[in-house]
PDB file of C-alpha atoms in Angstrom:
ATOM      1  CA  MET A 955      56.662  29.181 218.990  1.00 38.00           C
ATOM      2  CA  LYS A 956      58.848  28.077 221.899  1.00 47.00           C
ATOM      3  CA  THR A 957      58.676  24.512 223.096  1.00 52.00           C
ATOM      4  CA  VAL A 958      58.062  23.679 226.746  1.00 52.00           C
ATOM      5  CA  LEU A 959      61.774  23.094 227.250  1.00 52.00           C
ATOM      6  CA  GLU A 960      62.640  26.548 225.862  1.00 50.00           C
ATOM      7  CA  LYS A 961      60.208  28.616 227.926  1.00 49.00           C
ATOM      8  CA  PRO A 962      61.415  30.639 230.921  1.00 47.00           C
ATOM      9  CA  LEU A 963      60.743  28.792 234.155  1.00 51.00           C
ATOM     10  CA  PHE A 964      59.231  29.937 237.404  1.00 51.00           C
ATOM     11  CA  ILE A 965      61.081  28.020 240.112  1.00 51.00           C
ATOM     12  CA  LYS A 966      59.820  27.877 243.670  1.00 57.00           C
ATOM     13  CA  LYS A 967      62.436  28.189 246.370  1.00 62.00           C
ATOM     14  CA  ASN A 968      64.082  24.812 247.009  1.00 77.00           C
ATOM     15  CA  ARG A 969      61.723  23.143 244.492  1.00 89.00           C
ATOM     16  CA  ASN A 970      63.425  22.667 241.151  1.00 93.00           C
ATOM     17  CA  ILE A 971      63.088  19.051 239.975  1.00 96.00           C
ATOM     18  CA  VAL A 972      60.362  17.396 237.877  1.00 97.00           C
ATOM     19  CA  LEU A 973      60.168  13.582 238.037  1.00 98.00           C
ATOM     20  CA  ALA A 974      58.132  11.128 235.926  1.00 98.00           C
ATOM     21  CA  LEU A 975      57.518   7.411 236.554  1.00 98.00           C
ATOM     22  CA  HIS A 976      56.047   4.839 234.154  1.00 97.00           C
ATOM     23  CA  SER A 977      55.545   1.201 235.195  1.00 96.00           C
ATOM     24  CA  SER A 978      52.498   0.101 233.205  1.00 93.00           C
ATOM     25  CA  THR A 979      54.582  -2.600 231.495  1.00 93.00           C
ATOM     26  CA  GLU A 980      57.345  -4.910 232.705  1.00 93.00           C
ATOM     27  CA  THR A 981      59.789  -2.086 231.931  1.00 96.00           C
ATOM     28  CA  LEU A 982      60.091   0.762 234.417  1.00 97.00           C
ATOM     29  CA  GLY A 983      60.690   4.197 232.914  1.00 98.00           C
ATOM     30  CA  VAL A 984      62.135   7.047 234.978  1.00 98.00           C
ATOM     31  CA  ALA A 985      62.734  10.598 233.725  1.00 98.00           C
ATOM     32  CA  CYS A 986      63.705  13.766 235.551  1.00 97.00           C
ATOM     33  CA  MET A 987      64.815  17.326 234.911  1.00 96.00           C
ATOM     34  CA  ASP A 988      66.504  19.938 237.085  1.00 95.00           C
ATOM     35  CA  LEU A 989      64.933  23.301 236.296  1.00 93.00           C
ATOM     36  CA  ARG A 990      68.060  25.153 237.439  1.00 90.00           C
ATOM     37  CA  GLU A 991      70.073  23.876 234.490  1.00 90.00           C
ATOM     38  CA  THR A 992      70.529  26.033 231.381  1.00 87.00           C
ATOM     39  CA  PRO A 993      69.836  24.652 228.897  1.00 89.00           C
ATOM     40  CA  LEU A 994      67.491  22.127 230.432  1.00 89.00           C
ATOM     41  CA  LYS A 995      68.770  18.569 230.316  1.00 92.00           C
ATOM     42  CA  LEU A 996      66.563  15.510 230.393  1.00 95.00           C
ATOM     43  CA  LYS A 997      67.741  12.463 232.324  1.00 97.00           C
ATOM     44  CA  LYS A 998      65.910   9.229 231.623  1.00 97.00           C
ATOM     45  CA  ARG A 999      66.418   5.487 231.912  1.00 98.00           C
ATOM     46  CA  THR A1000      64.432   2.332 231.406  1.00 98.00           C
ATOM     47  CA  PHE A1001      64.779  -0.765 233.574  1.00 97.00           C
ATOM     48  CA  PRO A1002      63.473  -4.169 232.350  1.00 96.00           C
ATOM     49  CA  LEU A1003      62.500  -5.330 235.821  1.00 93.00           C
ATOM     50  CA  GLY A1004      59.569  -7.655 235.231  1.00 87.00           C
ATOM     51  CA  ARG A1005      58.374  -9.007 238.576  1.00 87.00           C
ATOM     52  CA  ASP A1006      61.364  -7.525 240.382  1.00 91.00           C
ATOM     53  CA  LEU A1007      59.785  -4.046 240.383  1.00 92.00           C
ATOM     54  CA  SER A1008      58.741  -4.273 244.033  1.00 90.00           C
ATOM     55  CA  ASN A1009      62.345  -4.920 245.100  1.00 93.00           C
ATOM     56  CA  SER A1010      64.048  -2.476 242.742  1.00 96.00           C
ATOM     57  CA  LEU A1011      61.686   0.499 242.304  1.00 96.00           C
ATOM     58  CA  LEU A1012      63.321   2.839 244.808  1.00 96.00           C
ATOM     59  CA  SER A1013      66.887   1.990 243.833  1.00 97.00           C
ATOM     60  CA  CYS A1014      66.118   2.527 240.133  1.00 97.00           C
ATOM     61  CA  ILE A1015      64.574   5.931 240.800  1.00 97.00           C
ATOM     62  CA  ASN A1016      67.608   6.766 242.917  1.00 97.00           C
ATOM     63  CA  GLU A1017      69.883   6.116 239.914  1.00 97.00           C
ATOM     64  CA  VAL A1018      68.117   8.857 237.937  1.00 97.00           C
ATOM     65  CA  CYS A1019      67.007  11.143 240.764  1.00 97.00           C
ATOM     66  CA  PRO A1020      68.993  10.573 243.991  1.00 96.00           C
ATOM     67  CA  TYR A1021      67.077  10.203 247.255  1.00 95.00           C
ATOM     68  CA  GLU A1022      68.551  13.391 248.704  1.00 95.00           C
ATOM     69  CA  ASN A1023      66.908  15.406 245.905  1.00 94.00           C
ATOM     70  CA  TRP A1024      63.365  14.174 246.466  1.00 95.00           C
ATOM     71  CA  LYS A1025      62.517  17.038 248.812  1.00 94.00           C
ATOM     72  CA  GLN A1026      63.344  19.391 245.930  1.00 95.00           C
ATOM     73  CA  LEU A1027      60.569  18.045 243.687  1.00 97.00           C
ATOM     74  CA  ALA A1028      58.547  20.837 242.112  1.00 96.00           C
ATOM     75  CA  ARG A1029      56.204  18.360 240.447  1.00 97.00           C
ATOM     76  CA  LEU A1030      55.783  14.602 240.070  1.00 98.00           C
ATOM     77  CA  ALA A1031      54.034  12.567 237.368  1.00 98.00           C
ATOM     78  CA  VAL A1032      53.048   8.913 237.087  1.00 98.00           C
ATOM     79  CA  ALA A1033      51.476   6.734 234.397  1.00 97.00           C
ATOM     80  CA  THR A1034      48.164   5.374 235.717  1.00 97.00           C
ATOM     81  CA  GLY A1035      47.718   2.402 233.377  1.00 94.00           C
ATOM     82  CA  PRO A1036      46.074   0.303 232.140  1.00 94.00           C
ATOM     83  CA  GLY A1037      48.885  -2.111 232.748  1.00 86.00           C
ATOM     84  CA  GLY A1038      50.064  -4.807 235.094  1.00 84.00           C
ATOM     85  CA  PHE A1039      48.070  -4.898 238.332  1.00 83.00           C
ATOM     86  CA  THR A1040      50.999  -4.932 240.763  1.00 86.00           C
ATOM     87  CA  GLY A1041      53.467  -2.780 238.842  1.00 87.00           C
ATOM     88  CA  THR A1042      51.049   0.036 238.070  1.00 90.00           C
ATOM     89  CA  ARG A1043      49.657   0.212 241.588  1.00 92.00           C
ATOM     90  CA  LEU A1044      53.050   0.011 243.262  1.00 93.00           C
ATOM     91  CA  THR A1045      54.383   3.075 241.449  1.00 96.00           C
ATOM     92  CA  ILE A1046      51.157   5.037 241.920  1.00 96.00           C
ATOM     93  CA  VAL A1047      51.147   4.333 245.665  1.00 96.00           C
ATOM     94  CA  MET A1048      54.759   5.420 245.873  1.00 96.00           C
ATOM     95  CA  ALA A1049      54.056   8.625 243.901  1.00 97.00           C
ATOM     96  CA  ARG A1050      50.939   9.471 245.938  1.00 97.00           C
ATOM     97  CA  THR A1051      52.776   8.934 249.213  1.00 97.00           C
ATOM     98  CA  LEU A1052      55.737  11.062 248.171  1.00 96.00           C
ATOM     99  CA  ALA A1053      53.509  13.839 246.811  1.00 97.00           C
ATOM    100  CA  GLN A1054      51.497  13.893 250.047  1.00 97.00           C
ATOM    101  CA  GLN A1055      54.527  13.890 252.326  1.00 96.00           C
ATOM    102  CA  ILE A1056      56.392  16.740 250.606  1.00 95.00           C
ATOM    103  CA  ALA A1057      53.285  18.671 249.432  1.00 95.00           C
ATOM    104  CA  CYS A1058      54.198  18.271 245.772  1.00 95.00           C
ATOM    105  CA  PRO A1059      51.696  18.462 242.858  1.00 97.00           C
ATOM    106  CA  LEU A1060      51.119  15.060 241.242  1.00 98.00           C
ATOM    107  CA  ASP A1061      49.955  14.422 237.664  1.00 98.00           C
ATOM    108  CA  GLY A1062      48.406  11.087 236.698  1.00 98.00           C
ATOM    109  CA  ILE A1063      48.112  10.314 232.978  1.00 97.00           C
ATOM    110  CA  SER A1064      47.007   7.049 231.378  1.00 97.00           C
ATOM    111  CA  SER A1065      49.559   5.004 229.475  1.00 97.00           C
ATOM    112  CA  PHE A1066      47.215   5.031 226.454  1.00 97.00           C
ATOM    113  CA  ALA A1067      47.064   8.842 226.492  1.00 97.00           C
ATOM    114  CA  LEU A1068      50.855   8.974 226.560  1.00 97.00           C
ATOM    115  CA  MET A1069      51.127   6.878 223.390  1.00 97.00           C
ATOM    116  CA  ALA A1070      48.161   8.442 221.570  1.00 96.00           C
ATOM    117  CA  THR A1071      50.065  11.136 219.655  1.00 93.00           C
ATOM    118  CA  ARG A1072      52.695   8.764 218.265  1.00 94.00           C
ATOM    119  CA  LEU A1073      50.139   6.027 217.471  1.00 95.00           C
ATOM    120  CA  SER A1074      47.961   8.532 215.597  1.00 93.00           C
ATOM    121  CA  GLU A1075      50.597   8.441 212.847  1.00 91.00           C
ATOM    122  CA  LYS A1076      49.334   4.956 211.984  1.00 91.00           C
ATOM    123  CA  LEU A1077      45.858   6.268 211.133  1.00 90.00           C
ATOM    124  CA  ASP A1078      44.587   6.835 207.631  1.00 90.00           C
ATOM    125  CA  PRO A1079      45.101  10.597 206.998  1.00 87.00           C
ATOM    126  CA  LYS A1080      41.341  11.088 206.601  1.00 86.00           C
ATOM    127  CA  PHE A1081      40.896  10.169 210.280  1.00 86.00           C
ATOM    128  CA  MET A1082      43.641  12.406 211.687  1.00 83.00           C
ATOM    129  CA  ASP A1083      41.250  15.098 212.939  1.00 85.00           C
ATOM    130  CA  LYS A1084      38.622  12.671 214.227  1.00 92.00           C
ATOM    131  CA  PRO A1085      38.290  10.650 217.426  1.00 95.00           C
ATOM    132  CA  PHE A1086      40.072   7.293 217.349  1.00 96.00           C
ATOM    133  CA  TRP A1087      40.516   4.316 219.645  1.00 97.00           C
ATOM    134  CA  ILE A1088      43.601   2.689 221.091  1.00 97.00           C
ATOM    135  CA  THR A1089      42.882  -0.974 221.736  1.00 96.00           C
ATOM    136  CA  GLN A1090      44.469  -3.923 223.502  1.00 94.00           C
ATOM    137  CA  GLN A1091      43.046  -7.436 223.178  1.00 90.00           C
ATOM    138  CA  LEU A1092      42.867  -9.525 226.355  1.00 86.00           C
ATOM    139  CA  ASN A1093      42.649 -13.305 226.068  1.00 81.00           C
ATOM    140  CA  ARG A1094      39.059 -14.459 226.645  1.00 76.00           C
ATOM    141  CA  ARG A1095      38.208 -11.243 228.509  1.00 81.00           C
ATOM    142  CA  GLY A1096      37.513  -8.538 225.954  1.00 89.00           C
ATOM    143  CA  ILE A1097      39.176  -5.412 224.622  1.00 93.00           C
ATOM    144  CA  VAL A1098      40.691  -2.606 226.680  1.00 95.00           C
ATOM    145  CA  ALA A1099      40.100   0.617 224.760  1.00 96.00           C
ATOM    146  CA  GLY A1100      40.416   4.387 225.218  1.00 97.00           C
ATOM    147  CA  CYS A1101      39.252   7.128 222.860  1.00 97.00           C
ATOM    148  CA  TYR A1102      41.446  10.067 221.768  1.00 97.00           C
ATOM    149  CA  GLN A1103      41.510  13.062 219.433  1.00 95.00           C
ATOM    150  CA  LEU A1104      44.366  15.265 218.263  1.00 90.00           C
ATOM    151  CA  ILE A1105      43.983  18.960 219.009  1.00 86.00           C
ATOM    152  CA  SER A1106      45.987  22.141 218.361  1.00 74.00           C
ATOM    153  CA  HIS A1107      46.248  24.841 221.004  1.00 60.00           C
ATOM    154  CA  SER A1108      46.300  27.615 218.397  1.00 53.00           C
ATOM    155  CA  LYS A1109      46.474  28.221 214.656  1.00 52.00           C
ATOM    156  CA  GLU A1110      50.075  29.379 215.076  1.00 50.00           C
ATOM    157  CA  ASN A1111      51.127  26.184 216.834  1.00 49.00           C
ATOM    158  CA  SER A1112      51.402  23.228 214.451  1.00 53.00           C
ATOM    159  CA  VAL A1113      52.197  20.787 217.294  1.00 61.00           C
ATOM    160  CA  ARG A1114      49.113  18.756 218.108  1.00 73.00           C
ATOM    161  CA  LYS A1115      48.403  16.901 221.315  1.00 85.00           C
ATOM    162  CA  ALA A1116      46.064  14.069 222.126  1.00 89.00           C
ATOM    163  CA  MET A1117      42.974  14.720 224.236  1.00 94.00           C
ATOM    164  CA  GLU A1118      41.597  11.729 226.131  1.00 96.00           C
ATOM    165  CA  LEU A1119      37.877  11.590 225.330  1.00 97.00           C
ATOM    166  CA  GLU A1120      37.245   8.275 227.088  1.00 96.00           C
ATOM    167  CA  VAL A1121      39.489   6.731 229.732  1.00 95.00           C
ATOM    168  CA  PRO A1122      40.598   3.152 228.883  1.00 95.00           C
ATOM    169  CA  LYS A1123      37.973   0.605 229.866  1.00 94.00           C
ATOM    170  CA  LEU A1124      37.147  -3.051 229.224  1.00 93.00           C
ATOM    171  CA  LEU A1125      34.690  -3.690 226.400  1.00 93.00           C
ATOM    172  CA  ALA A1126      33.191  -6.840 224.921  1.00 90.00           C
ATOM    173  CA  CYS A1127      35.247  -8.738 222.320  1.00 88.00           C
ATOM    174  CA  ASP A1128      32.766  -7.814 219.563  1.00 87.00           C
ATOM    175  CA  ALA A1129      32.746  -4.065 220.307  1.00 89.00           C
ATOM    176  CA  LYS A1130      32.853  -1.961 217.116  1.00 90.00           C
ATOM    177  CA  LEU A1131      35.668   0.564 217.468  1.00 94.00           C
ATOM    178  CA  GLU A1132      36.556   2.524 214.349  1.00 93.00           C
ATOM    179  CA  PRO A1133      39.032   3.866 213.546  1.00 95.00           C
ATOM    180  CA  SER A1134      41.405   2.140 215.918  1.00 95.00           C
ATOM    181  CA  VAL A1135      45.089   1.362 216.412  1.00 96.00           C
ATOM    182  CA  ASP A1136      46.655  -1.355 218.528  1.00 96.00           C
ATOM    183  CA  VAL A1137      48.692  -0.640 221.642  1.00 96.00           C
ATOM    184  CA  GLU A1138      52.410  -0.349 220.917  1.00 95.00           C
ATOM    185  CA  GLU A1139      54.665   0.040 223.927  1.00 94.00           C
ATOM    186  CA  ASP A1140      57.615   2.430 223.914  1.00 97.00           C
ATOM    187  CA  VAL A1141      58.333   3.243 227.554  1.00 97.00           C
ATOM    188  CA  GLU A1142      61.418   5.346 226.821  1.00 97.00           C
ATOM    189  CA  THR A1143      59.447   7.695 224.559  1.00 97.00           C
ATOM    190  CA  ASP A1144      56.335   7.721 226.728  1.00 97.00           C
ATOM    191  CA  VAL A1145      58.052   8.489 230.040  1.00 98.00           C
ATOM    192  CA  GLN A1146      59.719  11.479 228.368  1.00 97.00           C
ATOM    193  CA  HIS A1147      56.314  12.618 227.091  1.00 96.00           C
ATOM    194  CA  LEU A1148      54.934  12.179 230.611  1.00 97.00           C
ATOM    195  CA  LEU A1149      57.655  14.408 232.034  1.00 97.00           C
ATOM    196  CA  GLU A1150      57.066  17.062 229.345  1.00 95.00           C
ATOM    197  CA  LEU A1151      53.336  17.137 230.122  1.00 95.00           C
ATOM    198  CA  SER A1152      54.089  17.515 233.828  1.00 96.00           C
ATOM    199  CA  LEU A1153      56.583  20.284 233.096  1.00 95.00           C
ATOM    200  CA  GLU A1154      53.948  22.109 231.058  1.00 93.00           C
ATOM    201  CA  ALA A1155      51.517  21.739 233.967  1.00 95.00           C
ATOM    202  CA  HIS A1156      54.191  23.219 236.235  1.00 94.00           C
ATOM    203  CA  LEU A1157      54.710  26.195 233.921  1.00 91.00           C
ATOM    204  CA  THR A1158      50.981  26.935 233.878  1.00 92.00           C
ATOM    205  CA  SER A1159      50.543  26.367 237.634  1.00 92.00           C
ATOM    206  CA  LYS A1160      47.972  23.642 236.999  1.00 95.00           C
ATOM    207  CA  ASP A1161      46.512  21.920 240.056  1.00 94.00           C
ATOM    208  CA  GLY A1162      47.774  18.416 240.744  1.00 96.00           C
ATOM    209  CA  ASN A1163      46.190  16.814 243.807  1.00 96.00           C
ATOM    210  CA  TRP A1164      47.579  13.395 244.727  1.00 96.00           C
ATOM    211  CA  VAL A1165      44.106  12.346 245.920  1.00 96.00           C
ATOM    212  CA  ASP A1166      42.827  12.406 242.326  1.00 96.00           C
ATOM    213  CA  VAL A1167      45.522  10.100 240.936  1.00 97.00           C
ATOM    214  CA  LEU A1168      44.194   6.537 240.808  1.00 95.00           C
ATOM    215  CA  PRO A1169      45.183   3.435 238.817  1.00 94.00           C
ATOM    216  CA  ILE A1170      43.253   2.377 235.713  1.00 93.00           C
ATOM    217  CA  TYR A1171      42.747  -1.354 235.787  1.00 83.00           C
ATOM    218  CA  PRO A1172      39.551  -2.494 234.004  1.00 78.00           C
ATOM    219  CA  THR A1173      38.095  -5.658 235.487  1.00 59.00           C
ATOM    220  CA  SER A1174      34.723  -6.275 233.809  1.00 45.00           C
ATOM    221  CA  PRO A1175      33.187  -5.685 230.365  1.00 43.00           C
ATOM    222  CA  VAL A1176      30.731  -2.821 229.997  1.00 44.00           C
ATOM    223  CA  ASP A1177      28.117  -2.092 227.394  1.00 45.00           C
ATOM    224  CA  ASN A1178      29.353   0.285 224.689  1.00 41.00           C
ATOM    225  CA  SER A1179      25.935   0.892 223.160  1.00 41.00           C
TER     226      SER A1179
END
């Protein structure tokens, strides 16, 4: 079974770059790939910007994917949170604007979904095929949680991917979520996963409308009954 990076690519004229952006934490992750290269080579970097994201976002992206190449984007992907209010929204607005202006498909994937496959390794083996929660405790506000399940595309393919059953939302502090694993950030790994998912969407000609890509930022507890 060939991996996404080994499959033959259909490249639209003058559109040959896939770009992924992840800013749901204080570290910005940028990854890109030029589909003309053989073999394909992944370029990625992380930037510990903190509150300086608003001043440095464009220049950091430029270091990985130069401005003059942006019109060559075949597809763009962005992490939609949950995460910091300003950082997450800033990158999503930038991605939506760019996708709209150059008519480029845009994929939005939650930061919890991006970490789900690697965090599933922390589960008791008896829960590996069952839905599980990824949780993040907020001081005096509740628990942000999303629900996921590992799936295989076919019996021949042993690589399993995480399906997002419930988008991350804010629940009460006493919500019963079992089995569950705590959030564990790894922007370098997750931005690469984001790019690979976007590349797969490109290979399968999946729709990616910028209008549908919105930030996830839970603001009030909801009943989980």
